[in-house]
Every structure is written in C-alpha cells, then in structure tokens.
mmCIF file of C-alpha atoms and ligand atoms in Angstrom:
data_model
loop_
_atom_site.group_PDB
_atom_site.id
_atom_site.type_symbol
_atom_site.label_atom_id
_atom_site.label_comp_id
_atom_site.label_asym_id
_atom_site.label_seq_id
_atom_site.Cartn_x
_atom_site.Cartn_y
_atom_site.Cartn_z
ATOM 1 C CA MET A 181 6.102 7.062 -0.095
ATOM 2 C CA LEU A 182 3.062 5.273 1.391
ATOM 3 C CA ARG A 183 3.598 4.033 5.009
ATOM 4 C CA ILE A 184 1.034 2.613 6.671
ATOM 5 C CA ASP A 185 1.033 1.149 10.789
ATOM 6 C CA ASN A 186 -0.773 -0.896 12.526
ATOM 7 C CA LEU A 187 -4.089 0.357 11.060
ATOM 8 C CA CYS A 188 -7.259 -0.702 12.101
ATOM 9 C CA VAL A 189 -10.870 0.088 10.935
ATOM 10 C CA ARG A 190 -14.127 0.074 11.705
ATOM 11 C CA TYR A 191 -17.431 -0.142 11.079
ATOM 12 C CA GLY A 192 -19.468 -0.187 14.187
ATOM 13 C CA GLY A 193 -18.492 -3.419 15.656
ATOM 14 C CA ILE A 194 -17.303 -5.263 12.094
ATOM 15 C CA VAL A 195 -13.510 -4.714 12.373
ATOM 16 C CA ALA A 196 -12.709 -4.723 8.611
ATOM 17 C CA VAL A 197 -9.137 -4.405 9.051
ATOM 18 C CA ARG A 198 -7.001 -5.709 11.734
ATOM 19 C CA ASP A 199 -3.234 -4.705 12.609
ATOM 20 C CA VAL A 200 -2.190 -4.089 9.280
ATOM 21 C CA SER A 201 1.465 -2.310 8.213
ATOM 22 C CA LEU A 202 2.684 -2.024 4.645
ATOM 23 C CA GLU A 203 5.074 0.555 2.890
ATOM 24 C CA VAL A 204 5.230 1.239 -1.136
ATOM 25 C CA HIS A 205 8.137 2.616 -2.233
ATOM 26 C CA ALA A 206 8.989 5.498 -4.862
ATOM 27 C CA SER A 207 8.124 4.444 -8.254
ATOM 28 C CA GLU A 208 6.970 0.666 -7.015
ATOM 29 C CA THR A 209 3.825 -1.256 -8.345
ATOM 30 C CA VAL A 210 2.141 -2.980 -5.011
ATOM 31 C CA LEU A 211 -0.362 -5.738 -5.109
ATOM 32 C CA LEU A 212 -2.821 -6.169 -2.310
ATOM 33 C CA VAL A 213 -4.584 -9.503 -3.138
ATOM 34 C CA GLY A 214 -7.391 -10.751 -0.895
ATOM 35 C CA ALA A 215 -10.961 -12.381 -1.163
ATOM 36 C CA ASN A 216 -14.527 -10.591 -0.895
ATOM 37 C CA GLY A 217 -14.752 -9.575 1.985
ATOM 38 C CA ALA A 218 -10.835 -8.518 2.707
ATOM 39 C CA GLY A 219 -10.117 -5.738 3.761
ATOM 40 C CA LYS A 220 -9.217 -4.274 0.745
ATOM 41 C CA SER A 221 -11.288 -1.663 -0.120
ATOM 42 C CA SER A 222 -11.220 -0.405 3.510
ATOM 43 C CA LEU A 223 -7.684 -0.251 3.630
ATOM 44 C CA ILE A 224 -7.428 2.311 0.390
ATOM 45 C CA ASN A 225 -10.333 4.017 1.409
ATOM 46 C CA ALA A 226 -8.757 5.021 5.050
ATOM 47 C CA VAL A 227 -5.721 6.312 2.589
ATOM 48 C CA ILE A 228 -8.136 8.304 0.385
ATOM 49 C CA GLY A 229 -9.461 9.261 3.798
ATOM 50 C CA MET A 230 -13.446 8.515 2.884
ATOM 51 C CA VAL A 231 -13.234 6.441 6.272
ATOM 52 C CA PRO A 232 -11.509 7.009 9.437
ATOM 53 C CA ALA A 233 -8.167 4.897 10.966
ATOM 54 C CA ALA A 234 -9.731 3.612 14.404
ATOM 55 C CA ALA A 235 -6.103 2.935 15.025
ATOM 56 C CA GLY A 236 -2.510 3.441 13.339
ATOM 57 C CA THR A 237 -1.301 5.816 11.257
ATOM 58 C CA ILE A 238 -0.985 6.006 7.372
ATOM 59 C CA ALA A 239 1.922 8.332 6.402
ATOM 60 C CA PHE A 240 2.585 10.002 2.374
ATOM 61 C CA GLU A 241 5.696 11.162 1.571
ATOM 62 C CA GLY A 242 6.988 11.096 5.314
ATOM 63 C CA ARG A 243 4.324 13.348 6.958
ATOM 64 C CA SER A 244 1.285 11.698 8.805
ATOM 65 C CA LEU A 245 -2.814 11.914 7.168
ATOM 66 C CA ASP A 246 -3.791 12.199 10.685
ATOM 67 C CA ASN A 247 -6.332 15.820 10.434
ATOM 68 C CA VAL A 248 -5.823 15.837 6.253
ATOM 69 C CA ALA A 249 -9.016 16.032 4.414
ATOM 70 C CA CYS A 250 -9.981 13.994 1.312
ATOM 71 C CA ALA A 251 -9.583 17.314 -0.704
ATOM 72 C CA MET A 252 -6.002 17.710 0.330
ATOM 73 C CA ARG A 253 -5.317 14.691 0.261
ATOM 74 C CA ALA A 254 -5.335 14.422 -3.882
ATOM 75 C CA ARG A 255 -4.066 18.049 -3.924
ATOM 76 C CA ALA A 256 -0.622 16.234 -2.029
ATOM 77 C CA GLY A 257 -0.312 13.846 -4.953
ATOM 78 C CA ILE A 258 -2.536 11.052 -4.134
ATOM 79 C CA GLY A 259 -4.712 9.861 -7.253
ATOM 80 C CA TYR A 260 -7.594 7.186 -6.851
ATOM 81 C CA SER A 261 -9.980 4.807 -9.617
ATOM 82 C CA PRO A 262 -12.667 3.416 -7.109
ATOM 83 C CA GLU A 263 -14.332 -0.454 -7.329
ATOM 84 C CA GLY A 264 -16.862 -1.236 -9.906
ATOM 85 C CA ARG A 265 -15.955 1.517 -12.439
ATOM 86 C CA ARG A 266 -17.947 4.847 -11.386
ATOM 87 C CA VAL A 267 -18.271 7.340 -14.394
ATOM 88 C CA PHE A 268 -20.914 10.252 -14.700
ATOM 89 C CA PRO A 269 -23.364 8.531 -17.290
ATOM 90 C CA SER A 270 -24.312 11.778 -18.491
ATOM 91 C CA LEU A 271 -20.961 13.869 -19.081
ATOM 92 C CA SER A 272 -19.209 13.123 -22.228
ATOM 93 C CA VAL A 273 -15.853 10.271 -21.919
ATOM 94 C CA ARG A 274 -13.302 13.779 -22.468
ATOM 95 C CA GLU A 275 -15.321 15.301 -19.874
ATOM 96 C CA ASN A 276 -15.158 12.672 -17.147
ATOM 97 C CA VAL A 277 -11.541 12.575 -17.665
ATOM 98 C CA LEU A 278 -11.049 15.761 -17.137
ATOM 99 C CA ALA A 279 -13.011 16.070 -14.185
ATOM 100 C CA GLY A 280 -10.174 14.894 -12.380
ATOM 101 C CA ALA A 281 -7.457 17.192 -14.165
ATOM 102 C CA ILE A 282 -7.659 19.505 -10.797
ATOM 103 C CA GLY A 283 -6.246 22.169 -10.761
ATOM 104 C CA ALA A 284 -4.911 22.202 -14.304
ATOM 105 C CA GLY A 285 -5.552 24.684 -16.762
ATOM 106 C CA ILE A 286 -7.088 24.926 -20.361
ATOM 107 C CA ALA A 287 -3.754 24.517 -22.560
ATOM 108 C CA ASP A 288 -2.838 21.739 -19.397
ATOM 109 C CA LYS A 289 -5.529 19.864 -19.487
ATOM 110 C CA ARG A 290 -5.690 19.732 -23.573
ATOM 111 C CA GLU A 291 -2.254 18.388 -22.838
ATOM 112 C CA ARG A 292 -2.511 15.807 -20.215
ATOM 113 C CA TYR A 293 -6.011 14.859 -22.472
ATOM 114 C CA ASP A 294 -3.091 13.827 -25.289
ATOM 115 C CA TRP A 295 -0.950 12.067 -23.144
ATOM 116 C CA LEU A 296 -4.139 9.893 -21.991
ATOM 117 C CA CYS A 297 -5.404 9.226 -25.526
ATOM 118 C CA GLY A 298 -1.879 7.718 -26.629
ATOM 119 C CA ALA A 299 -2.423 5.430 -23.648
ATOM 120 C CA PHE A 300 -5.771 5.252 -23.936
ATOM 121 C CA PRO A 301 -6.450 5.231 -27.965
ATOM 122 C CA LEU A 302 -10.477 4.645 -27.104
ATOM 123 C CA LEU A 303 -10.408 8.406 -25.548
ATOM 124 C CA ALA A 304 -9.686 9.661 -28.581
ATOM 125 C CA GLU A 305 -12.377 7.837 -30.518
ATOM 126 C CA ARG A 306 -14.911 8.379 -28.024
ATOM 127 C CA ALA A 307 -14.491 11.989 -26.376
ATOM 128 C CA ARG A 308 -17.596 13.213 -27.521
ATOM 129 C CA GLN A 309 -20.040 10.335 -26.773
ATOM 130 C CA PRO A 310 -21.434 10.512 -23.284
ATOM 131 C CA ALA A 311 -19.627 7.620 -20.807
ATOM 132 C CA GLY A 312 -22.944 6.070 -19.650
ATOM 133 C CA GLN A 313 -23.089 4.474 -22.953
ATOM 134 C CA LEU A 314 -19.889 3.187 -23.168
ATOM 135 C CA SER A 315 -19.747 -0.881 -22.061
ATOM 136 C CA GLY A 316 -18.326 -1.560 -18.648
ATOM 137 C CA GLY A 317 -15.057 -2.209 -19.589
ATOM 138 C CA GLN A 318 -14.811 1.407 -21.964
ATOM 139 C CA GLN A 319 -16.023 2.661 -18.567
ATOM 140 C CA GLN A 320 -13.489 1.303 -16.261
ATOM 141 C CA ILE A 321 -10.727 2.480 -19.002
ATOM 142 C CA VAL A 322 -12.017 6.226 -18.449
ATOM 143 C CA ALA A 323 -12.490 5.666 -14.573
ATOM 144 C CA LEU A 324 -8.615 4.996 -14.735
ATOM 145 C CA ALA A 325 -7.724 7.243 -16.974
ATOM 146 C CA ARG A 326 -9.984 10.303 -15.244
ATOM 147 C CA ALA A 327 -7.427 9.013 -12.027
ATOM 148 C CA MET A 328 -4.278 9.100 -14.253
ATOM 149 C CA SER A 329 -5.603 12.656 -15.384
ATOM 150 C CA ALA A 330 -4.481 14.362 -12.221
ATOM 151 C CA PHE A 331 -1.077 12.559 -12.562
ATOM 152 C CA PRO A 332 -0.697 11.683 -8.922
ATOM 153 C CA LYS A 333 2.298 10.951 -7.725
ATOM 154 C CA LEU A 334 0.530 7.725 -5.997
ATOM 155 C CA LEU A 335 -2.293 5.658 -7.629
ATOM 156 C CA LEU A 336 -4.409 3.590 -5.837
ATOM 157 C CA LEU A 337 -6.295 1.196 -8.117
ATOM 158 C CA ASP A 338 -9.123 -0.456 -6.340
ATOM 159 C CA GLU A 339 -10.070 -3.601 -8.443
ATOM 160 C CA PRO A 340 -9.600 -2.150 -11.736
ATOM 161 C CA PHE A 341 -10.750 -5.479 -13.211
ATOM 162 C CA LEU A 342 -13.285 -6.972 -11.500
ATOM 163 C CA GLY A 343 -15.897 -8.078 -14.211
ATOM 164 C CA LEU A 344 -13.655 -7.747 -16.851
ATOM 165 C CA ALA A 345 -13.039 -9.580 -19.991
ATOM 166 C CA PRO A 346 -9.470 -11.342 -21.021
ATOM 167 C CA VAL A 347 -8.988 -8.236 -23.561
ATOM 168 C CA TRP A 348 -9.579 -5.684 -21.465
ATOM 169 C CA ILE A 349 -7.830 -6.471 -18.649
ATOM 170 C CA ASP A 350 -4.794 -6.848 -21.067
ATOM 171 C CA ARG A 351 -5.716 -3.162 -22.346
ATOM 172 C CA ILE A 352 -5.805 -1.791 -18.712
ATOM 173 C CA SER A 353 -2.553 -3.848 -17.653
ATOM 174 C CA ASP A 354 -0.882 -1.675 -20.876
ATOM 175 C CA ALA A 355 -2.042 1.495 -19.382
ATOM 176 C CA VAL A 356 -1.006 0.834 -16.269
ATOM 177 C CA ARG A 357 2.045 -0.067 -17.930
ATOM 178 C CA GLN A 358 2.437 3.840 -19.420
ATOM 179 C CA MET A 359 1.688 5.169 -15.951
ATOM 180 C CA GLN A 360 4.736 2.968 -14.360
ATOM 181 C CA GLY A 361 6.934 3.571 -17.091
ATOM 182 C CA ARG A 362 6.052 7.798 -16.020
ATOM 183 C CA GLY A 363 7.331 6.869 -12.828
ATOM 184 C CA THR A 364 3.994 6.591 -11.083
ATOM 185 C CA THR A 365 3.862 4.423 -7.770
ATOM 186 C CA ILE A 366 0.950 2.198 -7.633
ATOM 187 C CA LEU A 367 -1.261 0.566 -5.212
ATOM 188 C CA MET A 368 -3.585 -1.459 -6.267
ATOM 189 C CA THR A 369 -6.066 -4.680 -5.437
ATOM 190 C CA GLU A 370 -7.121 -7.485 -6.658
ATOM 191 C CA GLN A 371 -9.095 -10.928 -6.059
ATOM 192 C CA MET A 372 -7.660 -12.287 -8.969
ATOM 193 C CA ALA A 373 -3.992 -12.599 -8.192
ATOM 194 C CA ARG A 374 -2.670 -13.611 -11.697
ATOM 195 C CA PRO A 375 -3.179 -10.608 -14.232
ATOM 196 C CA ALA A 376 -2.708 -8.190 -11.469
ATOM 197 C CA LEU A 377 0.700 -9.700 -10.557
ATOM 198 C CA ARG A 378 2.276 -9.525 -13.392
ATOM 199 C CA LEU A 379 2.145 -5.747 -12.818
ATOM 200 C CA ALA A 380 3.939 -5.756 -9.502
ATOM 201 C CA ASP A 381 6.976 -5.730 -7.588
ATOM 202 C CA ARG A 382 5.723 -7.004 -4.474
ATOM 203 C CA ALA A 383 2.296 -8.595 -3.247
ATOM 204 C CA TYR A 384 0.403 -8.628 -0.050
ATOM 205 C CA VAL A 385 -2.178 -11.237 0.584
ATOM 206 C CA MET A 386 -4.844 -9.894 2.765
ATOM 207 C CA ARG A 387 -7.639 -12.242 4.225
ATOM 208 C CA GLY A 388 -9.947 -11.434 7.080
ATOM 209 C CA GLY A 389 -8.785 -8.199 7.897
ATOM 210 C CA GLU A 390 -4.997 -9.123 8.616
ATOM 211 C CA ILE A 391 -1.851 -8.993 6.340
ATOM 212 C CA ARG A 392 -1.581 -12.998 5.776
ATOM 213 C CA ARG A 393 1.824 -13.129 3.676
ATOM 214 C CA SER A 394 4.135 -10.551 1.639
ATOM 215 C CA GLY A 395 6.557 -10.967 -0.442
ATOM 216 C CA SER A 396 7.588 -10.185 -4.221
ATOM 217 C CA ALA A 397 5.600 -10.747 -7.657
ATOM 218 C CA ASP A 398 7.388 -14.349 -8.013
ATOM 219 C CA GLU A 399 7.575 -15.404 -4.214
ATOM 220 C CA ILE A 400 3.573 -14.596 -4.162
ATOM 221 C CA ARG A 401 3.064 -16.605 -7.859
ATOM 222 C CA ALA A 402 4.592 -19.198 -6.013
ATOM 223 C CA ALA A 403 2.891 -19.062 -2.787
ATOM 224 C CA ALA A 404 -0.488 -19.093 -4.998
ATOM 225 C CA LEU A 405 0.015 -21.806 -6.671
ATOM 226 C CA ALA A 406 0.164 -23.716 -3.937
ATOM 227 C CA ASP A 407 -2.695 -22.005 -2.058
ATOM 228 C CA GLU A 408 -6.676 -21.238 -2.931
ATOM 229 C CA TYR A 409 -6.210 -17.261 -3.931
ATOM 230 C CA LEU A 410 -4.914 -17.658 -7.911
HETATM 231 N N1 ATP B 174 -20.018 0.866 5.225
HETATM 232 C C1 ATP B 174 -19.584 -0.434 5.592
HETATM 233 N N2 ATP B 174 -20.271 -0.812 6.688
HETATM 234 C C2 ATP B 174 -20.366 -1.400 7.553
HETATM 235 N N3 ATP B 174 -19.311 -2.681 7.196
HETATM 236 C C3 ATP B 174 -18.721 -2.996 5.924
HETATM 237 C C4 ATP B 174 -18.902 -1.213 5.248
HETATM 238 N N4 ATP B 174 -17.978 -1.658 3.857
HETATM 239 C C5 ATP B 174 -17.270 -2.950 4.300
HETATM 240 N N5 ATP B 174 -17.650 -3.528 5.102
HETATM 241 C C6 ATP B 174 -17.179 -4.663 5.712
HETATM 242 O O1 ATP B 174 -15.937 -5.394 6.292
HETATM 243 C C7 ATP B 174 -15.591 -6.075 5.582
HETATM 244 C C8 ATP B 174 -14.240 -5.517 4.868
HETATM 245 O O2 ATP B 174 -15.037 -4.924 3.317
HETATM 246 P P1 ATP B 174 -14.223 -4.508 2.123
HETATM 247 O O3 ATP B 174 -14.859 -3.837 1.327
HETATM 248 O O4 ATP B 174 -12.623 -3.343 2.779
HETATM 249 O O5 ATP B 174 -13.730 -5.957 1.407
HETATM 250 P P2 ATP B 174 -12.888 -5.887 0.131
HETATM 251 O O6 ATP B 174 -11.322 -6.655 0.242
HETATM 252 O O7 ATP B 174 -12.846 -4.845 -0.725
HETATM 253 O O8 ATP B 174 -14.023 -6.978 -0.890
HETATM 254 P P3 ATP B 174 -14.610 -6.955 -2.245
HETATM 255 O O9 ATP B 174 -13.338 -7.679 -3.092
HETATM 256 O O10 ATP B 174 -16.074 -7.857 -2.336
HETATM 257 O O11 ATP B 174 -14.335 -5.596 -2.674
HETATM 258 C C9 ATP B 174 -16.300 -7.032 5.172
HETATM 259 O O12 ATP B 174 -16.947 -7.700 6.666
HETATM 260 C C10 ATP B 174 -17.165 -5.817 4.421
HETATM 261 O O13 ATP B 174 -18.721 -6.346 4.676
HETATM 262 MG MG1 MG B 175 -13.466 -4.238 -2.168
#
C-alpha cells in the first residue's frame, strides 16, 4: 500500500532521513521505532507532503506521490495524527473530531461519530466540552479520533504514546486495535518500543536518519531486549 524507496529528507545542511526504503502492506501495522532525532517525524511528514523529499520516491497504492499536494494525499486516503496531541482548544470535542471527516455529509458524520464513540467512550461523555479543557491523554484521544474520522486507508500515527501514563497507553492501544479490526493499514512511530510492538506486525529500527534493522515484531522485541531502544 505504501512503498518508500531511497528517501532522503534534508533541512538545509542537516540530513534527517538518509536513503530509507520501507514498505507497508495492506491491513498491516508497521512500527518505526527510534530515539529522539532519529528521523521518524521527518519520514512521516514526507509521506503526508509536509516536507519535500530531497531524493527517492514515495508511492501510495502503486502511484507516485511526487507532485501530489498534501490535501490530495488526504483525499486519496492517507490520514495523519501529529506528534504532540494537537487539538483546536476552543472547539468542542465533537467539532475537533469531525474536522477530520473531510468530504462527509451530515448523516455520514453522525454515523462516523457514533462509531468513534464506540471505540473511545470519552468522545460521548465529553462531546460538547472545549478540547482545550481536557487532560493530555484525553487530548491525544481527540487527535487520534480526528485522524480516524476520515476512515483513512492508511493511518499515520506519530508518537501516539508520547508523555502518556500507562492507563492512556492502554486506551489508545485499544482504539488502535479497533482501527485494525476495520482493516485499516497503520504506520506508527514510537520511542517506546515495548507497548508499540504489541500492536505491530513488523517494525523498523531507525537511528541517525537510517534504518538499522527490520523484522517481525517478535524479532525486533528480541533484538531490543539485547539493545538500548526498549
Ligand atoms: N524543521 C526542521 N529544521 C531543521 N532541522 C530539523 C527540522 N525538523 C527536524 N529537524 C532535524 O532532523 C532530525 C530528525 O528529526 P525528527 O523530528 O524527524 O526526529 P524524530 O525521530 O521524529 O524525533 P522525536 O522522537 O524527538 O520526535 C533531527 O536532527 C532534527 O533536529
Ligand atoms: Mg518526532
């Protein structure tokens, strides 16, 4: 579904992603694990079109994304939840979530919100509350639900567990499993390999902008036990 070949991302003289190739197959969950500055967000941002590829190609469903604008990538079925739980603080929880339901009519939006309330009970309890009043973990749920409300084919999650207590990590993991149950393909990044590997089929380890290792979630878990990135 997603195929990246020899991708490079640069910011002036800084090379953030160096010659990275990876694939995400339909219905699979793939984890990109790596420490601060490994290049995870840069790779995700290149897939959504927020930063340009300095070299290499990114293809979605067999079509190159070169020259495809951000908004068109979203319409093609690429959903994105950014790092750092960004919500519109003065909009209600419901408005935040449905801001992601691009192209949906009123009835469709109601149906999607109902489905999302099943996955995240918080959305029903707090539908009318301004999102800025929620806790960090609750805001992450709202950001995630916004990305899901487009019901994307490919969902990109950039560090969904960042800074969250175990109880919120468990809730977000449950929600990710519900998306997996819908057949959604997922590419997620994390520094915390342990909880993220429980959700993943396969993983890539990134360091210094390069892929250092790849394998099944079990292989990477075993390797991580012997290494420093767990
Ligand atoms: N807008 C930018 N301008 C200049 N350099 C940047 C920019 N964004 C990222 N970088 C640099 O690119 C490298 C990769 O950063 P990136 O944010 O992709 O890493 P990351 O793996 O997402 O890290 P984190 O886990 O901290 O989010 C780092 O050296 C970072 O300082
Ligand atoms: Mg990042």
